[in-house]
Amino acid sequence: MSRNAAFSPPPDARAYRLRTARGEFAVVDSPVADGAAPRGVVVMLPGFTGSKEDFTLLHRPLGARGYRTVAVDGRGQYESDGPEHDEAVYARPELARDVLAQVAALGTRVHLVGHSLGGQIARSAVLLDQAPFVSLTLMSSGPARISESQRQRVKLLRDGLDTMTMAQVWEVMQTMGPPEEAGAPAPAHGPADPERLRERWLGTRPAQLLATGHQLCTEPDRVAELAALALPCHVLSGTYDDTWPVPLLDEMALRLDARRTVVTGAEHSPNTDRPLPTARALADFWDDHPASPLPHAP
């Protein structure tokens, strides 16, 4: 969970429920800035315990570069609906199909960005169907399962959810930090409102956390499958990451023949730790891979 998530979207952004063939998903949809030439559409998927608000600080700088940005709460995350206790609907293939439905509802090919868990879901979506995607950016998201230290933290979370309410687990997390974000640097713009962070936590479905936490601890290495697609890829991270060590991300980028960006001064969440250099690196990559339109129906 990004402790420095920003919950107030830009004034020109729209928060609404995107209707898809697989249900409705809460999104923040931010337009291209006035006077900027449109260059493409971006879909952004948050990480474990996160939400669409983790990308709030990227909307305006990316809009100024010509990119419409759509940040999504996945099934069972924060403001998107999902069952409380049925883990089956949060299986990785199901979440990947949700992403394909979201992009289909937008009606255009997109640049796909996934942070942490969101990167592994994004990878699964691309492997199901490459056609809707112009490029893929894996932000602080590694080739396989998370590190041993983070697997232990996820186990603690799973154990807590077996015996405590979400509100009780939240109180415990305040003493130790949630998985993926322990030790994150203090943001320049100040921390988020703790009540909004608590609200986000309580809005997330326990089954979603249990299912995706298990996925993070067991994910296989699918880098070779992704490399075989020849889709433009970008591996972006901070200078330190305990969830997937930075040398592992360096190696993954080489295996993918991907662009590699390390955002100085950022840790596991460069999107919130250092949003301006992160946005600049993202837009520079997309500028080199312009979108071609979807073919018109005859």
Coordinates of C-alpha atoms in Angstrom, one line a residue:
M1 CA 0.0 0.0 0.0
S2 CA 1.4 3.4 -1.0
R3 CA 1.3 5.4 2.2
N4 CA 1.7 8.5 0.2
A5 CA -1.2 7.9 -2.3
A6 CA -3.0 11.1 -3.3
F7 CA -6.8 10.7 -3.1
S8 CA -7.8 14.0 -4.8
P9 CA -7.7 13.6 -8.6
P10 CA -6.8 16.5 -10.9
P11 CA -9.7 18.9 -11.5
D12 CA -10.2 17.8 -15.1
A13 CA -10.2 14.1 -14.3
R14 CA -13.4 12.0 -14.1
A15 CA -14.0 9.4 -11.5
Y16 CA -16.6 6.9 -12.7
R17 CA -17.5 3.2 -13.0
L18 CA -16.3 1.8 -16.4
R19 CA -18.9 -0.6 -17.8
T20 CA -17.4 -3.7 -19.3
A21 CA -18.5 -7.1 -20.5
R22 CA -17.2 -8.4 -17.1
G23 CA -18.8 -5.9 -14.8
E24 CA -18.1 -2.3 -13.7
F25 CA -14.7 -1.1 -12.5
A26 CA -14.0 2.1 -10.6
V27 CA -11.6 4.3 -12.6
V28 CA -10.0 7.8 -12.6
D29 CA -9.9 8.9 -16.3
S30 CA -7.6 12.0 -16.9
P31 CA -7.6 13.7 -20.2
V32 CA -4.8 15.1 -22.4
A33 CA -3.9 18.6 -21.2
D34 CA -5.3 21.6 -23.1
G35 CA -2.9 22.5 -25.9
A36 CA -1.1 19.2 -25.9
A37 CA -1.3 16.9 -29.0
P38 CA -2.9 13.6 -28.2
R39 CA -0.4 10.8 -28.3
G40 CA -2.2 7.8 -26.8
V41 CA -4.2 6.2 -24.0
V42 CA -2.7 4.5 -20.9
V43 CA -4.3 2.0 -18.5
M44 CA -2.6 1.7 -15.1
L45 CA -3.1 -1.2 -12.7
P46 CA -2.2 -0.9 -9.0
G47 CA -0.4 -3.3 -6.7
F48 CA -1.2 -5.5 -3.7
T49 CA -3.2 -3.5 -1.1
G50 CA -3.2 -0.5 -3.5
S51 CA -5.7 1.3 -5.6
K52 CA -6.1 3.7 -8.6
E53 CA -5.1 6.5 -6.3
D54 CA -1.5 5.3 -6.4
F55 CA -1.2 6.9 -9.8
T56 CA -2.9 10.2 -9.0
L57 CA 0.4 12.2 -9.1
L58 CA 1.2 10.9 -12.6
H59 CA -2.0 12.1 -14.3
R60 CA -1.2 15.7 -14.9
P61 CA 2.4 15.3 -16.0
L62 CA 1.4 12.6 -18.4
G63 CA -1.5 14.6 -19.7
A64 CA 0.9 17.4 -20.4
R65 CA 2.9 15.0 -22.6
G66 CA -0.3 14.1 -24.6
Y67 CA -1.4 10.9 -22.8
R68 CA -4.9 10.2 -21.5
T69 CA -4.5 8.1 -18.4
V70 CA -7.0 5.7 -16.9
A71 CA -6.2 4.3 -13.5
V72 CA -8.3 1.3 -12.5
D73 CA -9.3 -0.4 -9.2
G74 CA -9.2 -4.1 -10.1
R75 CA -12.0 -6.5 -9.0
G76 CA -12.4 -6.4 -5.2
Q77 CA -9.9 -3.5 -4.9
Y78 CA -11.2 -0.4 -3.0
E79 CA -14.1 1.0 -5.0
S80 CA -14.6 -1.9 -7.5
D81 CA -17.1 -4.6 -6.6
G82 CA -16.1 -8.2 -5.8
P83 CA -17.2 -11.0 -3.4
E84 CA -15.9 -10.9 0.2
H85 CA -15.0 -14.6 0.6
D86 CA -15.0 -16.3 -2.8
E87 CA -11.3 -16.5 -3.8
A88 CA -12.0 -18.3 -7.1
V89 CA -13.1 -15.1 -8.9
Y90 CA -9.7 -13.5 -8.1
A91 CA -7.7 -16.2 -9.8
R92 CA -5.0 -14.8 -12.0
P93 CA -6.6 -15.7 -15.4
E94 CA -9.9 -14.0 -14.2
L95 CA -8.1 -10.8 -13.3
A96 CA -6.3 -10.9 -16.6
R97 CA -9.6 -11.2 -18.5
D98 CA -10.9 -8.2 -16.5
V99 CA -8.0 -6.1 -17.9
L100 CA -8.9 -7.2 -21.5
A101 CA -12.5 -6.2 -20.8
Q102 CA -11.5 -2.8 -19.5
V103 CA -9.4 -2.1 -22.5
A104 CA -12.2 -3.3 -24.9
A105 CA -14.6 -0.9 -23.1
L106 CA -12.2 2.0 -23.8
G107 CA -12.3 1.1 -27.5
T108 CA -8.7 1.7 -28.4
R109 CA -5.2 0.2 -28.1
V110 CA -3.4 1.2 -25.0
H111 CA -0.1 1.4 -23.3
L112 CA -0.4 -0.9 -20.2
V113 CA 1.3 -0.1 -16.9
G114 CA 1.3 -2.4 -13.9
H115 CA 2.8 -1.6 -10.5
S116 CA 4.0 -4.6 -8.5
L117 CA 1.1 -7.2 -8.4
G118 CA -0.5 -5.1 -11.1
G119 CA 2.5 -5.8 -13.3
Q120 CA 2.1 -9.5 -13.0
I121 CA -1.6 -9.2 -13.8
A122 CA -0.7 -7.0 -16.8
R123 CA 1.7 -9.6 -18.0
S124 CA -1.0 -12.3 -17.8
A125 CA -3.4 -10.1 -19.8
V126 CA -0.8 -9.5 -22.5
L127 CA 0.0 -13.2 -22.7
L128 CA -3.7 -14.0 -23.1
D129 CA -4.1 -11.4 -26.0
Q130 CA -1.3 -9.1 -27.2
A131 CA -3.5 -7.3 -29.8
P132 CA -5.0 -4.5 -27.6
F133 CA -1.7 -3.4 -26.2
V134 CA 0.9 -1.0 -27.7
S135 CA 3.4 -1.5 -24.9
L136 CA 3.9 -2.9 -21.4
T137 CA 5.6 -1.2 -18.5
L138 CA 6.4 -3.4 -15.5
M139 CA 6.9 -1.0 -12.6
S140 CA 8.6 -2.5 -9.6
S141 CA 7.3 -5.9 -10.7
G142 CA 9.5 -8.9 -11.0
P143 CA 9.8 -12.1 -13.0
A144 CA 8.4 -14.5 -10.5
R145 CA 7.4 -14.7 -6.8
I146 CA 8.3 -12.0 -4.3
S147 CA 11.3 -12.1 -2.0
E148 CA 11.4 -14.3 1.1
S149 CA 11.0 -11.4 3.5
Q150 CA 7.9 -10.2 1.7
R151 CA 6.5 -13.8 1.5
Q152 CA 6.7 -13.9 5.3
R153 CA 4.8 -10.6 5.6
V154 CA 2.1 -11.9 3.3
K155 CA 1.9 -15.0 5.4
L156 CA 1.4 -12.8 8.5
L157 CA -1.4 -10.9 6.7
R158 CA -3.1 -14.2 5.6
D159 CA -2.9 -15.5 9.2
G160 CA -4.3 -12.2 10.5
L161 CA -7.2 -12.3 8.0
D162 CA -8.1 -15.9 9.2
T163 CA -8.7 -14.7 12.8
M164 CA -9.4 -10.9 12.7
T165 CA -11.6 -8.4 10.9
M166 CA -10.2 -6.0 8.3
A167 CA -10.4 -3.2 10.9
Q168 CA -8.4 -5.2 13.4
V169 CA -5.8 -6.1 10.8
W170 CA -5.5 -2.4 9.9
E171 CA -4.6 -1.5 13.5
V172 CA -1.9 -4.2 13.6
M173 CA -0.5 -3.0 10.3
Q174 CA 0.0 0.5 11.6
T175 CA 2.7 -0.9 13.9
M176 CA 4.7 -2.7 11.3
G177 CA 3.7 -1.4 7.8
P178 CA 1.8 -3.4 5.2
P179 CA 3.6 -5.8 2.8
E180 CA 5.6 -4.2 0.0
E181 CA 5.9 -0.8 1.6
A182 CA 7.8 -1.2 4.9
G183 CA 10.6 1.4 5.0
A184 CA 9.4 3.4 2.0
P185 CA 10.8 7.0 1.9
A186 CA 8.8 10.0 3.1
P187 CA 7.3 11.6 0.1
A188 CA 8.1 15.2 -0.8
H189 CA 4.4 16.1 -0.9
G190 CA 3.6 14.6 2.5
P191 CA 1.7 11.5 3.5
A192 CA -1.8 10.7 2.5
D193 CA -4.7 11.3 4.9
P194 CA -4.6 8.2 7.2
E195 CA -8.3 8.1 7.3
R196 CA -8.5 7.8 3.5
L197 CA -5.9 5.0 3.6
R198 CA -8.0 3.2 6.3
E199 CA -11.1 3.7 4.1
R200 CA -9.3 2.1 1.1
W201 CA -8.1 -0.8 3.2
L202 CA -11.6 -1.5 4.6
G203 CA -13.0 -1.2 1.0
T204 CA -10.8 -4.0 -0.3
R205 CA -12.3 -7.5 -0.2
P206 CA -10.6 -10.0 2.1
A207 CA -10.8 -12.7 -0.6
Q208 CA -9.0 -10.5 -3.1
L209 CA -6.1 -10.0 -0.6
L210 CA -6.0 -13.8 0.2
A211 CA -6.0 -14.8 -3.5
T212 CA -3.6 -12.2 -4.8
G213 CA -1.3 -12.6 -1.8
H214 CA -1.0 -16.4 -2.6
Q215 CA -0.3 -15.5 -6.3
L216 CA 2.5 -13.2 -5.3
C217 CA 4.1 -16.0 -3.2
T218 CA 3.8 -18.6 -6.0
E219 CA 4.1 -16.8 -9.3
P220 CA 6.2 -18.7 -11.8
D221 CA 8.8 -17.1 -14.1
R222 CA 7.0 -16.2 -17.4
V223 CA 9.7 -13.9 -18.8
A224 CA 10.5 -16.2 -21.7
E225 CA 6.8 -16.3 -22.7
L226 CA 6.6 -12.5 -22.6
A227 CA 9.9 -12.0 -24.5
A228 CA 8.5 -14.2 -27.3
L229 CA 5.7 -11.7 -28.0
A230 CA 8.1 -9.0 -29.2
L231 CA 5.9 -6.4 -27.5
P232 CA 7.8 -3.2 -26.5
C233 CA 8.5 -3.5 -22.8
H234 CA 9.8 -1.1 -20.1
V235 CA 11.1 -2.2 -16.7
L236 CA 11.0 0.7 -14.3
S237 CA 11.9 0.7 -10.6
G238 CA 13.4 2.7 -7.8
T239 CA 17.0 2.4 -6.7
Y240 CA 16.0 0.0 -3.8
D241 CA 13.3 -2.6 -3.7
D242 CA 12.8 -5.3 -1.1
T243 CA 10.0 -7.0 -2.9
W244 CA 12.0 -7.9 -6.0
P245 CA 15.7 -6.9 -5.6
V246 CA 16.9 -4.4 -8.2
P247 CA 19.5 -6.7 -9.7
L248 CA 16.7 -9.2 -10.4
L249 CA 14.8 -6.5 -12.3
D250 CA 18.0 -5.6 -14.2
E251 CA 18.3 -9.2 -15.3
M252 CA 14.6 -9.4 -16.3
A253 CA 15.0 -6.3 -18.5
L254 CA 17.9 -7.9 -20.3
R255 CA 15.9 -11.1 -20.9
L256 CA 13.1 -9.0 -22.3
D257 CA 15.3 -6.7 -24.3
A258 CA 13.4 -4.0 -22.5
R259 CA 14.1 -0.4 -21.8
R260 CA 15.4 -0.1 -18.2
T261 CA 14.7 2.9 -16.0
V262 CA 15.9 3.3 -12.4
V263 CA 14.3 6.3 -10.7
T264 CA 16.8 7.8 -8.3
G265 CA 15.5 8.4 -4.8
A266 CA 12.6 6.0 -5.2
E267 CA 11.9 2.7 -3.6
H268 CA 9.1 0.2 -4.3
S269 CA 6.6 2.9 -5.4
P270 CA 8.3 5.4 -7.8
N271 CA 4.9 6.5 -9.0
T272 CA 4.4 8.1 -5.5
D273 CA 8.0 8.5 -4.3
R274 CA 9.2 10.4 -7.3
P275 CA 6.2 11.0 -9.6
L276 CA 7.7 13.7 -12.0
P277 CA 10.8 11.7 -13.1
T278 CA 8.7 8.6 -13.2
A279 CA 6.2 10.3 -15.5
R280 CA 9.0 11.6 -17.7
A281 CA 10.5 8.2 -18.1
L282 CA 7.1 6.6 -19.0
A283 CA 6.3 9.3 -21.6
D284 CA 9.7 9.1 -23.1
F285 CA 9.3 5.4 -23.6
W286 CA 5.8 5.7 -25.1
D287 CA 6.9 8.5 -27.4
D288 CA 9.2 6.0 -29.0
H289 CA 6.4 3.5 -29.5
P290 CA 3.4 5.5 -30.9
A291 CA 0.0 3.7 -31.1
S292 CA -1.5 2.5 -34.3
P293 CA -5.3 2.8 -34.5
L294 CA -7.5 -0.2 -34.2
P295 CA -8.6 -1.4 -37.7
H296 CA -12.0 -0.1 -38.7
A297 CA -14.8 -2.6 -39.2
P298 CA -15.8 -3.0 -42.8

